Short mmCIF file of C-alpha atoms and ligand atoms in Angstrom, two decimals:
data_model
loop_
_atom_site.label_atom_id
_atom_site.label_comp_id
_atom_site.label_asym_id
_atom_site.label_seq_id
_atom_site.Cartn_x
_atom_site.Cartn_y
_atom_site.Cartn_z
CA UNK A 12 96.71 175.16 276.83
CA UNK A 13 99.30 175.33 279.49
CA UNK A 14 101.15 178.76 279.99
CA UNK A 15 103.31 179.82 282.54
CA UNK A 16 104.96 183.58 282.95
CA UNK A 17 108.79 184.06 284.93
CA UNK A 18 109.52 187.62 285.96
CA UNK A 19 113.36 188.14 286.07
CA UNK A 20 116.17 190.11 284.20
CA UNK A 21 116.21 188.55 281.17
CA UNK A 22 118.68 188.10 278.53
CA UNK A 23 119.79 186.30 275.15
CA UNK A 24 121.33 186.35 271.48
CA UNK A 25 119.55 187.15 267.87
CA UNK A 26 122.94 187.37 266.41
CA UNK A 27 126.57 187.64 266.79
CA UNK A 28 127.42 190.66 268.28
CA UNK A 29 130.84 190.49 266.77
CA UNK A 30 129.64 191.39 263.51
CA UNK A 31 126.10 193.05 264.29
CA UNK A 32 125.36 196.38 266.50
CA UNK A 33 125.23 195.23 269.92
CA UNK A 34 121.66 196.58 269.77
CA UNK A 35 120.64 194.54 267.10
CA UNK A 36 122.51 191.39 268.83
CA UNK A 37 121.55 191.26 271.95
CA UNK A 38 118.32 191.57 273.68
CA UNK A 39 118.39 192.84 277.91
CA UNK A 40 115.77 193.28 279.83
CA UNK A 41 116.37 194.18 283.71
CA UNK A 42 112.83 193.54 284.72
CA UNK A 43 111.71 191.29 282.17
CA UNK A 44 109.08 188.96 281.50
CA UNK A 45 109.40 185.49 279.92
CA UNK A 46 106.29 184.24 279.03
CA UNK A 47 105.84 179.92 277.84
CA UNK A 48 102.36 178.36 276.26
CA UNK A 49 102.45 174.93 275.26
CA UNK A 50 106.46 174.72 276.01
CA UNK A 51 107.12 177.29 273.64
CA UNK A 52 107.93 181.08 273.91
CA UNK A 53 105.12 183.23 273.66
CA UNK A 54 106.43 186.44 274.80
CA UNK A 55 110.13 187.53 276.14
CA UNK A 56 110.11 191.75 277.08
CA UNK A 57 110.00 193.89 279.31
CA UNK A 58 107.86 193.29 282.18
CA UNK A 59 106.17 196.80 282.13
CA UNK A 60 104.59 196.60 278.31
CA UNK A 61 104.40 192.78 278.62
CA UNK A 62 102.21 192.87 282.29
CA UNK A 63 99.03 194.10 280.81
CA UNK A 64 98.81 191.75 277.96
CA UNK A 65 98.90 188.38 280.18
CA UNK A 66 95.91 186.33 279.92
CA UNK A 67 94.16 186.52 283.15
CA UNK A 68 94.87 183.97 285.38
CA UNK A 69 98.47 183.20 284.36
CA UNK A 70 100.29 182.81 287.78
CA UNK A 71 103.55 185.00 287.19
CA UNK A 72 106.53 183.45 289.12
CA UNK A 73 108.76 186.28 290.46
CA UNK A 74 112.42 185.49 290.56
CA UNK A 75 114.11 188.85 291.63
CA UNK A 76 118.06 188.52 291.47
CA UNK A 77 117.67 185.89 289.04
CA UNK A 78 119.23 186.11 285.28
CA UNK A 79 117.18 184.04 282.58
CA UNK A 80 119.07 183.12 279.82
CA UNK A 81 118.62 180.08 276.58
CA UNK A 82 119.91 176.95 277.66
CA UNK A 83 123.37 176.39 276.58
CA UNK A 84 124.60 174.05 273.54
CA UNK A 85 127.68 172.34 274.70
CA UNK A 86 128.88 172.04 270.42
CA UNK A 87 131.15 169.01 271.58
CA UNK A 88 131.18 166.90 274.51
CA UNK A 89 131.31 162.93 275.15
CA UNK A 90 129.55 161.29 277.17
CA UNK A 91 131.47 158.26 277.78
CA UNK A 92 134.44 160.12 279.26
CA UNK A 93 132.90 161.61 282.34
CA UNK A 94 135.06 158.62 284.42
CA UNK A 95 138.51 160.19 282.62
CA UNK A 96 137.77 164.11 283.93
CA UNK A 97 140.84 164.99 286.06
CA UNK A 98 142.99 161.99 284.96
CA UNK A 99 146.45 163.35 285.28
CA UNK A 100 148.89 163.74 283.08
CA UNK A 101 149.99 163.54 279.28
CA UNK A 102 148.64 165.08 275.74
CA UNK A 103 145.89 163.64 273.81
CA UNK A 104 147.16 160.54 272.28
CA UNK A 105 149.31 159.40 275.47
CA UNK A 106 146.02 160.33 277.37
CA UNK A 107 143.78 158.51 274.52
CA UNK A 108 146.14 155.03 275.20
CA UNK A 109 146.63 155.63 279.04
CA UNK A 110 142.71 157.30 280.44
CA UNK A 111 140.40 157.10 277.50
CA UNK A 112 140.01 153.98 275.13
CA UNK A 113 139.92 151.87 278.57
CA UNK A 114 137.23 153.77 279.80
CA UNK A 115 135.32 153.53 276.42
CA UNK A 116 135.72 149.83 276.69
CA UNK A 117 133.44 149.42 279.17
CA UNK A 118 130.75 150.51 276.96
CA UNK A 119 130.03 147.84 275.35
CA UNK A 120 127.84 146.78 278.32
CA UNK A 121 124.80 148.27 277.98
CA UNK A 122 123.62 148.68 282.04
CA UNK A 123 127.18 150.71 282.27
CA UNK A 124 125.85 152.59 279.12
CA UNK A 125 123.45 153.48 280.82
CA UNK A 126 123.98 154.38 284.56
CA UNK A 127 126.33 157.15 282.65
CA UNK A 128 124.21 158.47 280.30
CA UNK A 129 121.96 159.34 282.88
CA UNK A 130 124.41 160.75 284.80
CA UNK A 131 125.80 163.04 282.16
CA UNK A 132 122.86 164.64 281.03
CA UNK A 133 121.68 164.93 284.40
CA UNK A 134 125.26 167.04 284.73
CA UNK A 135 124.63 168.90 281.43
CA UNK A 136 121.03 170.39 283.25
CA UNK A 137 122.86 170.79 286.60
CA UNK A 138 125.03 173.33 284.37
CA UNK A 139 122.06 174.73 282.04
CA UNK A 140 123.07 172.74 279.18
CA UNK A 141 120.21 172.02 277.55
CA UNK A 142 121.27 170.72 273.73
CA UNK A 143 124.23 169.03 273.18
CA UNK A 144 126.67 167.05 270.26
CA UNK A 145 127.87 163.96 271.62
CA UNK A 146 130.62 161.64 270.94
CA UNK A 147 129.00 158.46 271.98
CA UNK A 148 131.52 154.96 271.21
CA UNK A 149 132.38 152.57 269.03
CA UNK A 150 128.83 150.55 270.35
CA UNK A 151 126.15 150.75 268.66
CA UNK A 152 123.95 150.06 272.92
CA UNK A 153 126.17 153.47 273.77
CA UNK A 154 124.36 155.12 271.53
CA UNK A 155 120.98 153.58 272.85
CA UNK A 156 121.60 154.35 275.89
CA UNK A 157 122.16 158.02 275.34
CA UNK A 158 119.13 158.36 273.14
CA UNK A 159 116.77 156.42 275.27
CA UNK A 160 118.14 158.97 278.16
CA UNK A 161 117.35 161.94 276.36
CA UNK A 162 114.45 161.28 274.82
CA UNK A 163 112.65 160.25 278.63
CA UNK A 164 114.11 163.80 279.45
CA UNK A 165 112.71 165.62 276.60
CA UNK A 166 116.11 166.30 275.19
CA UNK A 167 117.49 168.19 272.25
CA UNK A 168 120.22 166.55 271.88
CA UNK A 169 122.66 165.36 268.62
CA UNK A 170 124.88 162.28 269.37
CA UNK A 171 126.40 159.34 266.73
CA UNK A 172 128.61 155.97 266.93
CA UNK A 173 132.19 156.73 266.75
CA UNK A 174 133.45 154.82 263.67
CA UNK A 175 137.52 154.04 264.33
CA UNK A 176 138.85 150.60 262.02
CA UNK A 177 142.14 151.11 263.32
CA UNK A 178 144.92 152.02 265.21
CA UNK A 179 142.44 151.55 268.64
CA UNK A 180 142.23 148.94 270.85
CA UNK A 181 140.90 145.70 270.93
CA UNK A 182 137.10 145.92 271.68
CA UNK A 183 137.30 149.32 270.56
CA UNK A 184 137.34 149.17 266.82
CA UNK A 185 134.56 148.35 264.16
CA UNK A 186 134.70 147.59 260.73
CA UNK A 187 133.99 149.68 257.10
CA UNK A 188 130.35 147.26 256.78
CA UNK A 189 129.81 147.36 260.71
CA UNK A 190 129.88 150.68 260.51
CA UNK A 191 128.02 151.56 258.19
CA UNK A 192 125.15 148.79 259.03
CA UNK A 193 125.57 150.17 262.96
CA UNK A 194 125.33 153.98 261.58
CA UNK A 195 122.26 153.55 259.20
CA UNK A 196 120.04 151.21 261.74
CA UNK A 197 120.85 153.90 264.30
CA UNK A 198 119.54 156.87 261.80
CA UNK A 199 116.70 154.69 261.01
CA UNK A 200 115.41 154.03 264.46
CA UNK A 201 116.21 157.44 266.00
CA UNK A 202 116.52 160.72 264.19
CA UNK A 203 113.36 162.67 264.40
CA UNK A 204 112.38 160.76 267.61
CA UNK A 205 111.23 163.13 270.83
CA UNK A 206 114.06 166.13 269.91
CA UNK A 207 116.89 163.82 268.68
CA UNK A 208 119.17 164.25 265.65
CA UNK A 209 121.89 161.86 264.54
CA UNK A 210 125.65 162.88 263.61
CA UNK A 211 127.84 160.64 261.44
CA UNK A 212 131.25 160.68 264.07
CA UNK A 213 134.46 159.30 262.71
CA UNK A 214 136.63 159.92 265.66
CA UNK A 215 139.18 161.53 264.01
CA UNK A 216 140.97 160.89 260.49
CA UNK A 217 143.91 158.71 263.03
CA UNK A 218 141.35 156.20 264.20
CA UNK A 219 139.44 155.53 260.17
CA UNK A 220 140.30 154.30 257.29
CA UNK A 221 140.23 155.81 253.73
CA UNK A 222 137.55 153.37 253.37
CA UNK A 223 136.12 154.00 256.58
CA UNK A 224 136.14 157.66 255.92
CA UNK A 225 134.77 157.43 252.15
CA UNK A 226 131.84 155.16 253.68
CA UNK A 227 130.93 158.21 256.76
CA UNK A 228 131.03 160.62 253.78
CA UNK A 229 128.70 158.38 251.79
CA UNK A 230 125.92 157.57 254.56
CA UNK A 231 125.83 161.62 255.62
CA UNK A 232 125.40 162.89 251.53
CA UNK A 233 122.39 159.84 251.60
CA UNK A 234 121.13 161.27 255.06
CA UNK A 235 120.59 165.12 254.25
CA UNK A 236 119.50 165.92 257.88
CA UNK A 237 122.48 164.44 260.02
CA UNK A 238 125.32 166.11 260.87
CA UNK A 239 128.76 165.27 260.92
CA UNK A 240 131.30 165.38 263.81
CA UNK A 241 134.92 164.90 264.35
CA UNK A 242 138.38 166.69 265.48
CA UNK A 243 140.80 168.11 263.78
CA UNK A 244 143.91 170.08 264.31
CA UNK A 245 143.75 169.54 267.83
CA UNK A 246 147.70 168.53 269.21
CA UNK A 247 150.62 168.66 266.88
CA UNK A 248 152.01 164.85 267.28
CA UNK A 249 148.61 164.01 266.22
CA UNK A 250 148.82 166.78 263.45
CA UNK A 251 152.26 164.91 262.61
CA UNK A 252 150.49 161.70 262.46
CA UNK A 253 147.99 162.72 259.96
CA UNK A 254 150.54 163.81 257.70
CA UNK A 255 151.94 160.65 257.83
CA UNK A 256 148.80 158.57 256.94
CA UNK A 257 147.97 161.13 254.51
CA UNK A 258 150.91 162.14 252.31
CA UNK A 259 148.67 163.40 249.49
CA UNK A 260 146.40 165.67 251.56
CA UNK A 261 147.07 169.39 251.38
CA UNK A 262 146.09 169.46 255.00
CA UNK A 263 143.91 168.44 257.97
CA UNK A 264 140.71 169.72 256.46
CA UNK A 265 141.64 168.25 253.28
CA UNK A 266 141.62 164.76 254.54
CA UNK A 267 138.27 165.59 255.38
CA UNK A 268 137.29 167.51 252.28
CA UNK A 269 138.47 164.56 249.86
CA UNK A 270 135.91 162.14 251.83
CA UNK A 271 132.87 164.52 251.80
CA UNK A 272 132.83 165.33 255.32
CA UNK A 273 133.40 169.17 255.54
CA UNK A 274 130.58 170.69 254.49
CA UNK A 275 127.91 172.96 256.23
CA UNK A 276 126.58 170.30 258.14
CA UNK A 277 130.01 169.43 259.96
CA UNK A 278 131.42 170.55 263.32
CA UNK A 279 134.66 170.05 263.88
CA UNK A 280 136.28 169.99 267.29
CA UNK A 281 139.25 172.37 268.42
CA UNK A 282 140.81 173.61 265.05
CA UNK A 283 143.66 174.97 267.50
CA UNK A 284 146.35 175.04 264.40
CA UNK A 285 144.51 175.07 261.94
CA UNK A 286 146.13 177.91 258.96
CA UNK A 287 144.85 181.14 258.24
CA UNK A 288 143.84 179.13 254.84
CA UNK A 289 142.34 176.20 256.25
CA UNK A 290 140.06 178.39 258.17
CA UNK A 291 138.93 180.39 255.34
CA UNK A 292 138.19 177.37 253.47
CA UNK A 293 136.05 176.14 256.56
CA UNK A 294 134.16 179.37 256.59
CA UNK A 295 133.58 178.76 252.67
CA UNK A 296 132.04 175.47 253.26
CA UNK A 297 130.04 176.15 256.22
CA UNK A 298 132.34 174.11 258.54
CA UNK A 299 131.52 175.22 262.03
CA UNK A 300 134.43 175.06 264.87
CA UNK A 301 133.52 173.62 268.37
CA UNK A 302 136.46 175.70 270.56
CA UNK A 303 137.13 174.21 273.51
CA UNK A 304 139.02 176.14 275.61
CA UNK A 305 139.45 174.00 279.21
CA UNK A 306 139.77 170.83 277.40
CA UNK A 307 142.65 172.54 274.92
CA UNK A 308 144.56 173.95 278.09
CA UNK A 309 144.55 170.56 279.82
CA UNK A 310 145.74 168.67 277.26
CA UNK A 311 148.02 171.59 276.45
CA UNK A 312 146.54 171.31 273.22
CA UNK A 313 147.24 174.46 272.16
CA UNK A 314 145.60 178.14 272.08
CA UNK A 315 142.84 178.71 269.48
CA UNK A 316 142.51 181.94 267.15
CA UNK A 317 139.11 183.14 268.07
CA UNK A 318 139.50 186.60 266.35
CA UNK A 319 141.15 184.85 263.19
CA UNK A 320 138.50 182.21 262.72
CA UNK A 321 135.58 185.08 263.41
CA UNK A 322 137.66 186.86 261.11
CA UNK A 323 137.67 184.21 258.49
CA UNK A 324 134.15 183.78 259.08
CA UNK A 325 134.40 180.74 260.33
CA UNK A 326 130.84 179.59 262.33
CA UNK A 327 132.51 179.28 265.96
CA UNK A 328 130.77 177.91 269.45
CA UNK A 329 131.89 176.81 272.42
CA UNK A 330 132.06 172.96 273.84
CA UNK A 331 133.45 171.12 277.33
CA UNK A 332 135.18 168.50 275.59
CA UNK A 333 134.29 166.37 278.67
CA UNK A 334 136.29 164.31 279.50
CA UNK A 335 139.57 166.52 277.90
CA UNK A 336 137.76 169.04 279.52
CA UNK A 337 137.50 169.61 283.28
CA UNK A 338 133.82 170.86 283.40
CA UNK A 339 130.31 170.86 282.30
CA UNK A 340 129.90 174.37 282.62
CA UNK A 341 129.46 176.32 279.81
CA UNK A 342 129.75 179.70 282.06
CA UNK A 343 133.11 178.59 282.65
CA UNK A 344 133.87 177.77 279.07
CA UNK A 345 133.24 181.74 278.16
CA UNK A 346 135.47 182.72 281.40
CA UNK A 347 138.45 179.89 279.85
CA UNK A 348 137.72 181.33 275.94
CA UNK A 349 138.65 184.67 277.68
CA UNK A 350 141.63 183.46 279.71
CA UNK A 351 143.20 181.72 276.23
CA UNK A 352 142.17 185.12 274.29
CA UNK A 353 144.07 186.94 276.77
CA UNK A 354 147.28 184.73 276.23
CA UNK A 355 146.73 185.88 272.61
CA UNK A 356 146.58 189.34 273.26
CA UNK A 357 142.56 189.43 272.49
CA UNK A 358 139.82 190.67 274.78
CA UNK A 359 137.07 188.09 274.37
CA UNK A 360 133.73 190.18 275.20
CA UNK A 361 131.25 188.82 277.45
CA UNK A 362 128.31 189.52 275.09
CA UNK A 363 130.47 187.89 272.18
CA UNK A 364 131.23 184.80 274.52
CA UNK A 365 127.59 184.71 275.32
CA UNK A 366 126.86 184.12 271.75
CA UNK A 367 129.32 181.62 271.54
CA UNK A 368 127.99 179.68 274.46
CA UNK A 369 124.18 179.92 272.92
CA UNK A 370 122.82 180.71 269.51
CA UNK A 371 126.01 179.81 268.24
CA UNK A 372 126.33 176.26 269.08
CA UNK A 373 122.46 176.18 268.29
CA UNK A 374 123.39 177.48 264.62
CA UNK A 375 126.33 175.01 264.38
CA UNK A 376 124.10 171.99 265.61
CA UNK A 377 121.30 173.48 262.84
CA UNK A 378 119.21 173.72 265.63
CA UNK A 379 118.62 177.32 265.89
CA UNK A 380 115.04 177.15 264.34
CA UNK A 381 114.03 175.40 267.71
CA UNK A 382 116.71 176.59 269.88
CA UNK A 383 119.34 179.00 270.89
CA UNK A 384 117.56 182.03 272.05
CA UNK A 385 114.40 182.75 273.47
CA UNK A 386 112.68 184.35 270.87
CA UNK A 387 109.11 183.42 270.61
CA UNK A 388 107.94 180.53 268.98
CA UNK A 389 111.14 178.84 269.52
CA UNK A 390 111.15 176.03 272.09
CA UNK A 391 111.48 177.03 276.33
CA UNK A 392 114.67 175.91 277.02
CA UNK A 393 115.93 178.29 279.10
CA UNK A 394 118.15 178.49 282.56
CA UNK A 395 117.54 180.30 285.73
CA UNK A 396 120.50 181.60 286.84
CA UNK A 397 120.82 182.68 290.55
CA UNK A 398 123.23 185.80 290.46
CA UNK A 399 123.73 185.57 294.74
CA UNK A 400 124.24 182.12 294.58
CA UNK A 401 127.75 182.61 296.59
CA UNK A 402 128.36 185.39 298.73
CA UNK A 403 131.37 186.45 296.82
CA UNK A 404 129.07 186.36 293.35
CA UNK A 405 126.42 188.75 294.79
CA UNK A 406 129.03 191.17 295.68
CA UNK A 407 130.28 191.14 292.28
CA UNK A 408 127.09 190.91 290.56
CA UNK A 409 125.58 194.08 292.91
CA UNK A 410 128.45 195.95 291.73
CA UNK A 411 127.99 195.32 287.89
CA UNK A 412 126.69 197.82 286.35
CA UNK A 413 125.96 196.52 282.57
CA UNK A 414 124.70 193.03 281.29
CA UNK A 415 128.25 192.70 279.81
CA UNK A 416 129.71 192.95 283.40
CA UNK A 417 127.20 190.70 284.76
CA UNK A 418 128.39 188.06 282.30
CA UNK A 419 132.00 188.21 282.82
CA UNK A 420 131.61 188.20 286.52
CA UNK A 421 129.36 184.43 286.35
CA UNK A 422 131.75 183.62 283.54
CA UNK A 423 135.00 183.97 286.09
CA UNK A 424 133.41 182.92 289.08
CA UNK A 425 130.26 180.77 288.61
CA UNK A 426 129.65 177.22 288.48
CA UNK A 427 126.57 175.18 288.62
CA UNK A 428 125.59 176.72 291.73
CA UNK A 429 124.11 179.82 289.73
CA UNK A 430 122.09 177.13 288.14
CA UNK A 431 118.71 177.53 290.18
CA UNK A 432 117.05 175.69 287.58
CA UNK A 433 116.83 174.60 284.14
CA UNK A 434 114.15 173.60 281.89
CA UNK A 435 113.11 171.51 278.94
CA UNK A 436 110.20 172.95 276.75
CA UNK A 437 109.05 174.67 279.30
CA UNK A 438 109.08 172.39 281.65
CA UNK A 439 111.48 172.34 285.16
CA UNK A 440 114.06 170.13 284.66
CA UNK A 441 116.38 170.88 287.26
CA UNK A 442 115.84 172.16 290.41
CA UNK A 443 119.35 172.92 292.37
CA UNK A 444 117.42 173.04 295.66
CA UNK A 445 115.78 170.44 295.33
CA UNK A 446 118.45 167.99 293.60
N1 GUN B 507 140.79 163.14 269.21
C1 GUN B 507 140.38 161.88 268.96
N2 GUN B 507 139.68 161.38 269.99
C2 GUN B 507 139.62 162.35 270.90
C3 GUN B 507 139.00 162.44 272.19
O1 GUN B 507 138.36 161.52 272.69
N3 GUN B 507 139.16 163.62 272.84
C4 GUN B 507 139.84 164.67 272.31
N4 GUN B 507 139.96 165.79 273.01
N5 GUN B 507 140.43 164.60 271.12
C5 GUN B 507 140.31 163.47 270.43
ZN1 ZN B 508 136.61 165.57 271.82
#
């Protein structure tokens, strides 16, 4: 048996602490010890009533002014797009035309596939993200790629074949029977493998067919364990759009109700207008919401309702939207969620935000028996992060005198810097001193 032991402060989620007693939500431990056997959790506590019950011989590494928190789930991010971050200028479906379906071109070949996909999850660890759900393309080799790079990295990671039959691009669209042939071989070959799980990912309700849309519905109810994942209510010409395509729909959602897509196992990206109703009826079929804040202010999307989908009960995380959004960072996702809460007139808390950024996403990915917090028995994925990795972040992080304060501070000013290092099931991943 292998076991390791980190002393640090520690901290993590064991439930939202919007709805639960911050005690009950949220476990801090200034001098804590984390303690891994076998690349799972075996202990997390405090270091003084954990000290005396270490095996002897277990080398304890001491990491004083270092935070260890779960590894973050980014709950919507693709892959392909890390060559459209900081394209300039337009909304989403002037920036789908102008940055994004050219870029997604390219993936048909499968070498391009995959110089990026090892790229982007090599960013994803750089920033602590340890799980992720992935937009992959149209190609079924972009979708290789990715797997075949997570699964040498020890990965737990959800990603899926974007299905579009129309209004895309030449190169870019498949067909009802190509999909669904492309979708089932991929299920076949890879769920279950290493710490992979598949999602079923119409791009949006724009880009399928009613056919195309029925079949996606059909191949997740005949797959129990995949997830589904798509956007919705994300810009309002694209909003406009769908109402145009879809006269008989009540809504959005509906379009996706009608075809069997929105149901506990779905995560749908943005949300940003979607109705007081539409939200409750999300939180009544277990719909979960990926919010993605940078992505949403870049493409002047549009400011999401936090508090009213929380409110609705509405299973909420957080996700980059690379390449929408600007940055890997999930830290800096919690500091934009509380910039776009402010415009609303809501205080975002940190410890809240924290949630969103972990156990959350974990939860929303179905994950959460493996993932999401360090509780033991779940799986070591967990991030070191350095809290004087900047001068001007150990002078705020000296000064803070609560974990809550200590997570607003990295949210606003930290970036993968405070990453020391990340790792996967216990074992180092990333290492930013020695990357
Ligand atoms: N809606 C449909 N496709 C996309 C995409 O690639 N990015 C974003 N942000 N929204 C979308
Ligand atoms: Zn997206």
């Amino acid at each position: 048996m292998s076991r390791q032991a980190y002393r640090a402060a520690l901290a993590h989620t064991l439930a939202d602490p919007s709805r639960e007693r911050a005690e009950d939500a949220v476990a801090h431990h200034p001098d804590g010890l984390l303690v891994v056997e076998d690349g799972h959790v075996a202990a997390f506590g405090a270091y003084a009533d954990l000290a005396q019950t270490l095996a002897p011989g277990t080398e304890v590494t001491e990491l004083p002014g270092r935070l260890i928190v779960p590894g973050f789930v980014d709950a919507h991010v693709h892959y392909p797009q890390v060559d459209v971050m900081a394209a300039w200028g337009g909304q989403l479906l002037d920036w789908l035309d102008t940055h994004t379906f050219p870029a997604e071109q390219a993936f048909a070949d499968r070498a391009h596939a995959d110089a990026v996909a090892g790229f982007f999850l090599d960013q994803l660890l750089a920033n602590g993200t340890t799980s992720a759900l992935v937009f992959c393309t149209v190609h079924r080799v972009s979708v290789e790629a990715l797997f075949e790079a997570a699964l040498g990295r020890d990965m737990r990671l959800v990603a899926g074949k974007v299905l579009m039959d129309r209004h895309a691009p030449d190169g870019l669209t498949d067909t009802v029977e190509t999909g669904r042939a492309d979708t089932e071989a991929l299920i076949r070959a890879w769920r279950g493998r290493g710490r992979l799980g598949y999602a079923v990912t119409p791009r949006f309700a724009v880009t399928s067919s009613d056919a195309q849309l029925a079949m996606a519905g059909a191949v997740a109810a005949a797959h129990p364990d995949v997830l589904i994942h798509t956007h919705m209510s994300e810009n309002a010409r694209e909003i406009a759009r769908i109402g145009e395509l879809f006269p008989d729909a009540r809504d959005y959602l509906d379009v996706y109700a009608r075809f069997g897509l929105a149901g506990p196992r779905s995560v749908f990206a943005h949300c940003v207008h979607a109705s007081e109703d539409a939200l409750k009826r999300m939180a009544q079929s277990g719909v979960s919401a990926a919010f993605c804040p940078a992505s949403n202010l870049l493409l002047g999307s549009g400011l999401f309702n936090l508090s009213q989908a929380c409110a609705c009960g509405v299973n909420t995380a957080l996700g980059t939207d690379v390449g929408g959004g600007g940055s890997f960072s999930l830290l800096q996702m919690m500091g934009e969620a509380y910039k776009v809460g402010q415009l609303r007139g809501h205080n975002l808390d940190p410890l809240h935000a924290f949630y969103l950024a972990t156990l959350a996403g974990a939860k929303a990915l179905h994950i959460d028996a493996h993932v999401g917090n360090l509780a033991p028995g779940k799986e070591a994925d967990f991030v070191v992060l350095d809290l004087a990795a900047t001068p001007l972040l150990a002078r705020r992080t000296a000064a803070a005198k609560s974990l809550a304060e200590t997570l607003f501070i990295l949210s606003i000013l930290a970036d993968d810097r405070a990453v020391e290092r990340t790792y996967l099931a216990g074992r180092l991943a990333h290492s930013r001193d020695r990357a």
